[in-house]
CSV table of C-alpha atoms and ligand atoms in Angstrom, one decimal:
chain,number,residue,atom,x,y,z
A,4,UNK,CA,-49.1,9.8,38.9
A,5,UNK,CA,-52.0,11.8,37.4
A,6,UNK,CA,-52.4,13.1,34.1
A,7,UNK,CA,-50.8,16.3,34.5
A,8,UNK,CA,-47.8,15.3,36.2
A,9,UNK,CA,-47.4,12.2,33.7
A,10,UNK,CA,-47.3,15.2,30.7
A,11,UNK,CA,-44.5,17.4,32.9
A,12,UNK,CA,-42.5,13.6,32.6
A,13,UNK,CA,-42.6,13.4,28.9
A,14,UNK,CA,-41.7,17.3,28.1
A,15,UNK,CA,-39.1,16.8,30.5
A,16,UNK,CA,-37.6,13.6,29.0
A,17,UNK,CA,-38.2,15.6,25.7
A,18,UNK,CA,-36.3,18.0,26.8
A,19,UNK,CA,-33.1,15.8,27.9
A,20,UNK,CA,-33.8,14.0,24.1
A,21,UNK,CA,-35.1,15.1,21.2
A,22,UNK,CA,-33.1,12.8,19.0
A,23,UNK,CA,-30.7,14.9,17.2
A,24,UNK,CA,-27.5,13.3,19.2
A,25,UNK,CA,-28.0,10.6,16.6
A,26,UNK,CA,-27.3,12.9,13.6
A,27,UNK,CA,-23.6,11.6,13.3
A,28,UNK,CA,-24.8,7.9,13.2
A,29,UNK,CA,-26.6,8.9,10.4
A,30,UNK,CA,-24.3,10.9,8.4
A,31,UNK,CA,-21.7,7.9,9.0
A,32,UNK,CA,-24.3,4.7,8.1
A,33,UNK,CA,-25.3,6.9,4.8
A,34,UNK,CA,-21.4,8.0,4.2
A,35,UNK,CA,-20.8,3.7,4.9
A,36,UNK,CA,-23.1,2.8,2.4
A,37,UNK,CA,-21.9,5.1,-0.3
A,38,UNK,CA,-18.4,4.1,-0.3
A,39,UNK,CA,-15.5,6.4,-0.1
A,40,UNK,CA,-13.1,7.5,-2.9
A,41,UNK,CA,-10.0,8.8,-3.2
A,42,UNK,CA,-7.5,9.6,-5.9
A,43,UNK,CA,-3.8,10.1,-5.3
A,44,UNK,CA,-1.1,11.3,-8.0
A,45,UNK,CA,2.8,10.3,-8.0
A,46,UNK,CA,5.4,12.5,-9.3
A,47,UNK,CA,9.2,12.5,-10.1
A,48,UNK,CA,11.6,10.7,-12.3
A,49,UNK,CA,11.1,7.4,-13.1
A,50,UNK,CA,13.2,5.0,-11.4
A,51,UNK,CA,12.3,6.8,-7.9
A,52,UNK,CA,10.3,4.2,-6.3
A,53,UNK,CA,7.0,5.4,-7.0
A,54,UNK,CA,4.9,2.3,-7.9
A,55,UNK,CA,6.9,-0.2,-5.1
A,56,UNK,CA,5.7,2.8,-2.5
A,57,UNK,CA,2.2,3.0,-4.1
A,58,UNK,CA,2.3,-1.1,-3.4
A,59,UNK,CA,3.4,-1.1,0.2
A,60,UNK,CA,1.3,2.2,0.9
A,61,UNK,CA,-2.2,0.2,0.1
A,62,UNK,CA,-1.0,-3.3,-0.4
A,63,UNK,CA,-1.8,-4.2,-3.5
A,64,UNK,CA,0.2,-5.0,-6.9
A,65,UNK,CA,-1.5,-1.7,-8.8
A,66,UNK,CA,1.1,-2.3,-11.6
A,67,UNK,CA,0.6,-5.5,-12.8
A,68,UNK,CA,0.7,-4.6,-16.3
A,69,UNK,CA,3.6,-1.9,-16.5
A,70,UNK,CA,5.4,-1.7,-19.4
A,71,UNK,CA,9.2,-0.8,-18.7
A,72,UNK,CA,10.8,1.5,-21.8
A,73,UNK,CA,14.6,1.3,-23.0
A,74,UNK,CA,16.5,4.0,-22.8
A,75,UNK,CA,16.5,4.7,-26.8
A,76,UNK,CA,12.2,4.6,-26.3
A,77,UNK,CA,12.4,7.0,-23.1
A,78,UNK,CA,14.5,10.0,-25.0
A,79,UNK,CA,11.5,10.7,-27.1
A,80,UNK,CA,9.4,9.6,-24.7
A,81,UNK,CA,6.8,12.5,-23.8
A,82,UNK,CA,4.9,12.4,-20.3
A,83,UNK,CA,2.0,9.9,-20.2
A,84,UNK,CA,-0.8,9.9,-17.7
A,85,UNK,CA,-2.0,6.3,-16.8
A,86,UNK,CA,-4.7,5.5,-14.0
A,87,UNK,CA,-4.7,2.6,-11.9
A,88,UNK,CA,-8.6,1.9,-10.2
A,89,UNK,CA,-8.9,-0.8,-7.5
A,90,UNK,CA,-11.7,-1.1,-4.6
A,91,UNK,CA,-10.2,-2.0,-1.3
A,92,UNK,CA,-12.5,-2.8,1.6
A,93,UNK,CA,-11.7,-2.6,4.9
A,94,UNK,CA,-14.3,-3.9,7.9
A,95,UNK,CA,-17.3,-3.0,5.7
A,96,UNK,CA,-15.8,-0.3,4.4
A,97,UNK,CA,-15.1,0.4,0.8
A,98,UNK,CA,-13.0,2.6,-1.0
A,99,UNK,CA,-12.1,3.6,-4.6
A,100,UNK,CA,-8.4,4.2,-4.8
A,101,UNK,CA,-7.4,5.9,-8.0
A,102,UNK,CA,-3.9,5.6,-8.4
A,103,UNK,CA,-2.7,8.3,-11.1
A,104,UNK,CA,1.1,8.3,-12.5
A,105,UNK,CA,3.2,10.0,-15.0
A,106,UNK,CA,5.5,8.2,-16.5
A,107,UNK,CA,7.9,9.8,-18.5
A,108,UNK,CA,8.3,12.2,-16.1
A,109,UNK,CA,11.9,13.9,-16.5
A,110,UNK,CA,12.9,10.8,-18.5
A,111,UNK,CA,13.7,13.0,-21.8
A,112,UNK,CA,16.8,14.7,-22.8
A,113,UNK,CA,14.7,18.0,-23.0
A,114,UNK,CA,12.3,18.1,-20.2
A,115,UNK,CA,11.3,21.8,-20.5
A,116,UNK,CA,7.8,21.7,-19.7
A,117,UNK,CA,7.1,18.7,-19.1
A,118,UNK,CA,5.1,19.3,-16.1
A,119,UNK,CA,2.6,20.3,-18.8
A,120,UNK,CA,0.7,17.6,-19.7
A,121,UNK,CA,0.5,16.7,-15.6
A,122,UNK,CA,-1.0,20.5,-15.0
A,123,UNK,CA,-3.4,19.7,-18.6
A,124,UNK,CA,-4.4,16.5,-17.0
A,125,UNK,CA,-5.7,18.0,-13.7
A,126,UNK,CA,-7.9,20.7,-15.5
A,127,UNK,CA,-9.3,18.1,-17.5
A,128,UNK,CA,-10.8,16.7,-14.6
A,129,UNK,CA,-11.7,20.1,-13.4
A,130,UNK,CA,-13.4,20.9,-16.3
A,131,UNK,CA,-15.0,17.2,-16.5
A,132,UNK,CA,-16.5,18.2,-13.1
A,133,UNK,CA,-17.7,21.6,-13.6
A,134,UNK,CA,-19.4,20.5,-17.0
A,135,UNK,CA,-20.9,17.4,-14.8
A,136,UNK,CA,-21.7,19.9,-12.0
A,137,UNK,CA,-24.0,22.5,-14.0
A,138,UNK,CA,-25.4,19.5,-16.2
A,139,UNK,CA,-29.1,18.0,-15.8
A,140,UNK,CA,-28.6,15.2,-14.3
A,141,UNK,CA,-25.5,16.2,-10.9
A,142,UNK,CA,-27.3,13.1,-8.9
A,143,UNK,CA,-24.0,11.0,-10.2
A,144,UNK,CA,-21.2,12.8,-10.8
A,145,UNK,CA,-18.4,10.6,-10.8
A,146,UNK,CA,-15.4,12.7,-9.0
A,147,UNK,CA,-11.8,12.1,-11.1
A,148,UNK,CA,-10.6,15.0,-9.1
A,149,UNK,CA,-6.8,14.6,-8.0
A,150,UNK,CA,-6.7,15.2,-4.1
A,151,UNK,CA,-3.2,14.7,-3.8
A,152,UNK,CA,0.3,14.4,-5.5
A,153,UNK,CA,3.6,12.9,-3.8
A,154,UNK,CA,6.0,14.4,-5.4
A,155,UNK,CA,9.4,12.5,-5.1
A,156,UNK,CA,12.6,14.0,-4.9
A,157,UNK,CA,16.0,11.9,-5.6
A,158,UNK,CA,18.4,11.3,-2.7
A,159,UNK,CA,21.0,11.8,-4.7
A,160,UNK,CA,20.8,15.6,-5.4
A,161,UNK,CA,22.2,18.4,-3.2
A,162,UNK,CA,18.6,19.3,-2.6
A,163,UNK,CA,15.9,20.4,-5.1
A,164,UNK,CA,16.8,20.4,-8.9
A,165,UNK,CA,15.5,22.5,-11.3
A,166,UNK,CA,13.1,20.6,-12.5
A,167,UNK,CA,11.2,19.7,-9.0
A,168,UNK,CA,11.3,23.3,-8.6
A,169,UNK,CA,9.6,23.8,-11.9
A,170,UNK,CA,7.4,21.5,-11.6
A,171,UNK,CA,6.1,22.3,-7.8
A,172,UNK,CA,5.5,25.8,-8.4
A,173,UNK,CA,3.2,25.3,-11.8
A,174,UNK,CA,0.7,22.6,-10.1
A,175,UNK,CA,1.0,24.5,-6.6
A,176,UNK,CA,-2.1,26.2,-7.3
A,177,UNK,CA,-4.1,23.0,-8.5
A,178,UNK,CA,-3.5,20.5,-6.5
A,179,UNK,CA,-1.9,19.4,-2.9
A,180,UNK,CA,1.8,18.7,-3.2
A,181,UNK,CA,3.1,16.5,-0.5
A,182,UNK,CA,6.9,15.8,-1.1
A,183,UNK,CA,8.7,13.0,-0.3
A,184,UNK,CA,12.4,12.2,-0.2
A,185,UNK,CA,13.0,8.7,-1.8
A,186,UNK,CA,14.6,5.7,-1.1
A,187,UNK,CA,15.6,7.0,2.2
A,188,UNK,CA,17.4,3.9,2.8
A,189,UNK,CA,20.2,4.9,0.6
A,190,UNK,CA,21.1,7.7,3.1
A,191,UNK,CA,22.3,7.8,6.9
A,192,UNK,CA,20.0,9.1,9.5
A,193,UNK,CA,22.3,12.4,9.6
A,194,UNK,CA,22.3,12.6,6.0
A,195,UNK,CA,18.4,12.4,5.8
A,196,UNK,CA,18.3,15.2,8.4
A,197,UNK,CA,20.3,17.6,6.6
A,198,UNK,CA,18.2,16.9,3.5
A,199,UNK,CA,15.2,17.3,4.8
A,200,UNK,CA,16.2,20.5,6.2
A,201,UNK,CA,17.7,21.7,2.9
A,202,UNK,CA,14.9,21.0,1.1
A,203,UNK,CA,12.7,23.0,3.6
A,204,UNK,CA,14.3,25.7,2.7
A,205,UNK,CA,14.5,25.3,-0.8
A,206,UNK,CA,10.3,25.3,-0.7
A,207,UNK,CA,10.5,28.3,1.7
A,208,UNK,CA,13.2,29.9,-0.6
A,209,UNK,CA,11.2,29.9,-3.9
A,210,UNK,CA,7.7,30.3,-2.6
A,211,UNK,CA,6.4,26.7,-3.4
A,212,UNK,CA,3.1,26.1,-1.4
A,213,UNK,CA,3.0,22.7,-0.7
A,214,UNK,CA,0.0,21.2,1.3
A,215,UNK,CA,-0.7,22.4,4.8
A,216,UNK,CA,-1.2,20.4,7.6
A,217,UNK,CA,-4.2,22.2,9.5
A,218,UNK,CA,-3.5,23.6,13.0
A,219,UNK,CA,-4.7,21.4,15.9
A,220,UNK,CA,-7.3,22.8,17.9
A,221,UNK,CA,-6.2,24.7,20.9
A,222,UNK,CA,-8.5,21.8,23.3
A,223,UNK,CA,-6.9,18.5,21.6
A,224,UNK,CA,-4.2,16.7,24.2
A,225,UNK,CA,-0.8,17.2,24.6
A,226,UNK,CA,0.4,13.8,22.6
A,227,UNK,CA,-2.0,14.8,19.7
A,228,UNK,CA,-0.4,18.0,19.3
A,229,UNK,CA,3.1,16.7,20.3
A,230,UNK,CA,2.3,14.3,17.2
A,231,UNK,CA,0.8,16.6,14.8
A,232,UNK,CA,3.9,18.6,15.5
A,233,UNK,CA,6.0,15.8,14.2
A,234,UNK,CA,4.2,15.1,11.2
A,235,UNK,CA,5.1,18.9,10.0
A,236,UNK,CA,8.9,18.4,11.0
A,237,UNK,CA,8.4,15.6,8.8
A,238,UNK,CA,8.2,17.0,6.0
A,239,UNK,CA,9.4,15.6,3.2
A,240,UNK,CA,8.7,12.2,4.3
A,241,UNK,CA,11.8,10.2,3.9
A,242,UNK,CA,10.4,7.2,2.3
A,243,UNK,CA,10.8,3.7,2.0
A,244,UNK,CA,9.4,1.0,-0.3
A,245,UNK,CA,9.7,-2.8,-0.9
A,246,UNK,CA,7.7,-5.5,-2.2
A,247,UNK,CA,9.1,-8.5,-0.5
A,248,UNK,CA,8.4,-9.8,3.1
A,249,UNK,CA,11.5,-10.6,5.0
A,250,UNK,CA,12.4,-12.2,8.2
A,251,UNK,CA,13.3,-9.4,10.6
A,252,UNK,CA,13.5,-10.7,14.1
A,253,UNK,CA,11.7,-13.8,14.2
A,254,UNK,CA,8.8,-11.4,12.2
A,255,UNK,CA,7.5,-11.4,8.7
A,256,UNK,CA,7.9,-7.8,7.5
A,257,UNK,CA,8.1,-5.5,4.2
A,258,UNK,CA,11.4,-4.8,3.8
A,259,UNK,CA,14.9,-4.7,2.1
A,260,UNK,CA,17.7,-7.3,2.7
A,261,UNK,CA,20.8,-6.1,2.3
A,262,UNK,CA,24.3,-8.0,3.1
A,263,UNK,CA,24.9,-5.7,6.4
A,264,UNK,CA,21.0,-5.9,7.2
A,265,UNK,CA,17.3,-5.4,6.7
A,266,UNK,CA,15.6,-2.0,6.5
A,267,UNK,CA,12.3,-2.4,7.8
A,268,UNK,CA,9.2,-0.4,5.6
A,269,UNK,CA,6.9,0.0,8.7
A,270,UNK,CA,9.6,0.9,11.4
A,271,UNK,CA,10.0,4.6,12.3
A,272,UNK,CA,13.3,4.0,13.2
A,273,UNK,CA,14.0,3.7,9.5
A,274,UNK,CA,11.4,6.0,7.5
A,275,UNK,CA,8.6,7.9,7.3
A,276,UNK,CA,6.6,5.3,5.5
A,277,UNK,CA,3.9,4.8,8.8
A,278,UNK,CA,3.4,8.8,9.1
A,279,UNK,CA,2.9,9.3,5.5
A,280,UNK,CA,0.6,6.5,5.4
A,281,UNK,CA,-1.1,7.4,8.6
A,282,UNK,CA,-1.3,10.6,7.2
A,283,UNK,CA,-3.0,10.0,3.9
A,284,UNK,CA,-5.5,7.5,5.0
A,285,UNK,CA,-5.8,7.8,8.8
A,286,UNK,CA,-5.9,11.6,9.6
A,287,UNK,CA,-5.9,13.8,6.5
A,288,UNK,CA,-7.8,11.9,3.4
A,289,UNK,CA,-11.2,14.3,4.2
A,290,UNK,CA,-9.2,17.5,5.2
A,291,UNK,CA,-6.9,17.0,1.2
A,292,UNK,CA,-10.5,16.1,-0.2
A,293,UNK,CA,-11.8,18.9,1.2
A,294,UNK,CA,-8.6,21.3,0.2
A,295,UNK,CA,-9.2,20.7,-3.4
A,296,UNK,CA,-12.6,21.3,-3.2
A,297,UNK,CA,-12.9,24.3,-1.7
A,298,UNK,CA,-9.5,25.7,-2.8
A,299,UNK,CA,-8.1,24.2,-6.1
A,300,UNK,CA,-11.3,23.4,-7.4
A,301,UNK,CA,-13.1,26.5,-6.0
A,302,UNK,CA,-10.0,28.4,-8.0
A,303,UNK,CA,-10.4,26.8,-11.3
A,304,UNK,CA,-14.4,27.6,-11.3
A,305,UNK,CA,-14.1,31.0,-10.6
A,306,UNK,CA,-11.5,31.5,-13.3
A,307,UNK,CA,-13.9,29.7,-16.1
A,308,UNK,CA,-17.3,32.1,-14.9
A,309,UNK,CA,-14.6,34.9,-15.1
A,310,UNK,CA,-13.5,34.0,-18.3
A,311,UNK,CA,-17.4,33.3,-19.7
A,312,UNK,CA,-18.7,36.4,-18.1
A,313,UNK,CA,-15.7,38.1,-20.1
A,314,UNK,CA,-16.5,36.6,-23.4
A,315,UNK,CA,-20.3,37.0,-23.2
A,316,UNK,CA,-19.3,40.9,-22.9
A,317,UNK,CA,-17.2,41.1,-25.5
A,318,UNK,CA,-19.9,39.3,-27.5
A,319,UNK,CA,-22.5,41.9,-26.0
A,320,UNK,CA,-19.9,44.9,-27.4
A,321,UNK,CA,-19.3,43.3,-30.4
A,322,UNK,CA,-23.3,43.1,-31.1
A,323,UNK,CA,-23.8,46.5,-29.7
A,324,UNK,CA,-21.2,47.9,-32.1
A,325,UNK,CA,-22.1,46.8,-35.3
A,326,UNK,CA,-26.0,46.8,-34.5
A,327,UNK,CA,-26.6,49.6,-31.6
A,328,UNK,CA,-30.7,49.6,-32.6
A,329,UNK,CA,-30.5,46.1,-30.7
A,330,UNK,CA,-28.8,47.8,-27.4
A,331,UNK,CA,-31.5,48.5,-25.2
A,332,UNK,CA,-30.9,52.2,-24.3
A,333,UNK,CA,-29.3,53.0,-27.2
A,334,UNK,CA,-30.4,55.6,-29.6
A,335,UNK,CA,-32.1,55.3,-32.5
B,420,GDP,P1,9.3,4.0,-10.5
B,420,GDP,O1,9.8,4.0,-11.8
B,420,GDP,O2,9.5,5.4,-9.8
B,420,GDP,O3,7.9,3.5,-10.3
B,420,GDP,O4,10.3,3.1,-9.6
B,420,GDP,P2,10.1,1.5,-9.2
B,420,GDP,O5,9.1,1.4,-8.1
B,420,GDP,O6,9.8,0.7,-10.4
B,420,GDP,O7,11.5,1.2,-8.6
B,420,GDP,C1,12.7,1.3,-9.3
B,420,GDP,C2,13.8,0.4,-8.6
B,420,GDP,O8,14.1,1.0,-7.4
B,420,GDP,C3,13.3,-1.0,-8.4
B,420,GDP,O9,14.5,-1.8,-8.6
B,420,GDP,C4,13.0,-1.1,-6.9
B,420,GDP,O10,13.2,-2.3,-6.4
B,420,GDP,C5,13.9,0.0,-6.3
B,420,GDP,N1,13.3,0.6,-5.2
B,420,GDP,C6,12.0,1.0,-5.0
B,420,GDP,N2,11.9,1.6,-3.8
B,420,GDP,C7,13.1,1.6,-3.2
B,420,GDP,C8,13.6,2.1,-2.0
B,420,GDP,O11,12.9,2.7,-1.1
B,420,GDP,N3,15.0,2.0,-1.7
B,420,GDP,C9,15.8,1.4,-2.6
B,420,GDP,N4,17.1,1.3,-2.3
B,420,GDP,N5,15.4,0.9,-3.8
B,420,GDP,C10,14.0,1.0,-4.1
């Protein structure tokens, strides 16, 4: 091979591989390295089974310390925001679970409003982030954003109540409701189905918009999109939760033992619980992360510049009426 024809080989290998294939690798070593975070609310009267799901959902006892009021303390008892923060790792990678509840919720005689303090509590951390975001130093934000709420409504209603209603359609707009139906167990399989059904209709009926799935694309397979399919027919998840292991079968398995028999957590003959949880952390953490950034979050910023570009004006009028020799323009 002469020196020509040895230059022809290395454009044309050049050609076949510049190098750029290996972009993903690096996004995903750098993404690795940084750690992951994630921070999901629960909703809905106390009592539902919030913190047991929260516990089988990410196995790990993220209420330790919970303090359990007496009826005579919950009357008065307004809505409290409390965050739980652990770091689960998982083959080498990490993630920050923020775990944010609201007891309280609904517990009151009078619960007029009390969605409030849950709708004040998500601005906050808008606001936290847009004051961090157009700071000096943005290199290390830290991100308290909520990315999603599970919002649980009682199996023992005839569908929404008032208050679910209430409560969806003030934080629709700020963050990415998924509902659930709890304690599924304590319904038959018909009984879940017309439920579920019911309360489709109910969140059709009064315009709620909870989180949408995103469409498949048109190229995936036929079982991806016979799945993804399922997961919206889901919806709400009927949900189960336990803290015990039981013997189910010769198996060791989260579930319930009752007299007649064991419901099994993780079976999807019983619940939801494995498409919820698939959902959350499997298929749709980035796209909710990525929802409230460019939608909720995008939202709130464009209201606050609105509203500063609105007071600087009237600040501007104000000047230019009481001193018009400082409006350029203006005579003198
Ligand atoms: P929270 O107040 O909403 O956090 O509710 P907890 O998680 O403290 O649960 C309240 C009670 O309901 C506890 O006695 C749990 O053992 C029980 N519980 C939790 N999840 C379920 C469930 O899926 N089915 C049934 N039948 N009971 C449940």
């Amino acid at each position: 091979m002469n020196y020509s024809s040895i230059l022809v080989f290395f454009k044309d290998q050049d050609k076949e591989y510049v190098g750029f294939a290996t972009l993903p690798n690096q996004v995903h070593r750098k993404s690795v390295k940084k750690g992951f975070d994630f921070t999901l609310m629960v909703a809905g009267e106390s009592g539902l089974g919030k913190s047991t799901l929260v516990n089988s959902l990410f196995l790990t006892d993220l209420y330790k310390d919970r303090k359990l009021l007496n009826a005579e303390e919950r009357i008065t008892q307004t809505v409290e925001i409390t965050k739980h923060t652990v770091d689960i790792e998982e083959k080498g990678v990490k993630l920050k679970l923020t775990i944010v509840d609201t007891p309280g919720f609904g517990d009151a005689v009078n619960n007029t409003e009390c969605w409030k303090s849950v709708a004040d509590y998500i601005d906050q951390q808008f606001e936290q982030y847009f004051r961090d975001e157009s700071g000096l130093n943005r290199k290390n934000i830290q991100d308290n954003r909520v990315h999603c709420c599970l919002y649980f409504i009682s199996p023992f209603g005839h569908g929404l109540r008032p208050l679910d209603v209430e409560f969806m359609k003030a934080l629709h707009e700020k963050v990415n409701i998924v509902p659930v139906l709890a304690k599924a167990d304590t319904l038959t399989p018909s009984e879940v189905k017309k439920k579920k059904i019911k309360i489709r209709e109910e969140i059709e009926q009064y315009g709620i918009k909870i989180y949408q799935f995103p469409d498949c694309d048109s190229d995936e397979d036929e079982e991806f999109k016979q799945q993804d399919l399922e997961l919206k027919e889901s919806i709400p998840f009927a949900v189960i939760g336990s803290n015990t292991v039981v013997e189910a079968k010769g198996k060791r398995v989260r579930g319930r033992l009752y007299p007649w028999g064991i419901v099994e957590v993780e079976n999807s003959a019983h619940c939801d619980f494995v498409k919820l949880r698939n959902m959350l952390v499997r298929t749709h953490m980035q796209d909710l992360k990525d929802v409230t950034r460019e939608t909720h979050y995008e939202n709130y910023r464009a209201q606050c510049i609105q509203s500063m570009t609105r007071m600087v004006w009237l600040d501007d009028t104000t000047v230019s009426k009481k001193h018009p020799e400082t409006v350029w323009g203006s005579e003198r």
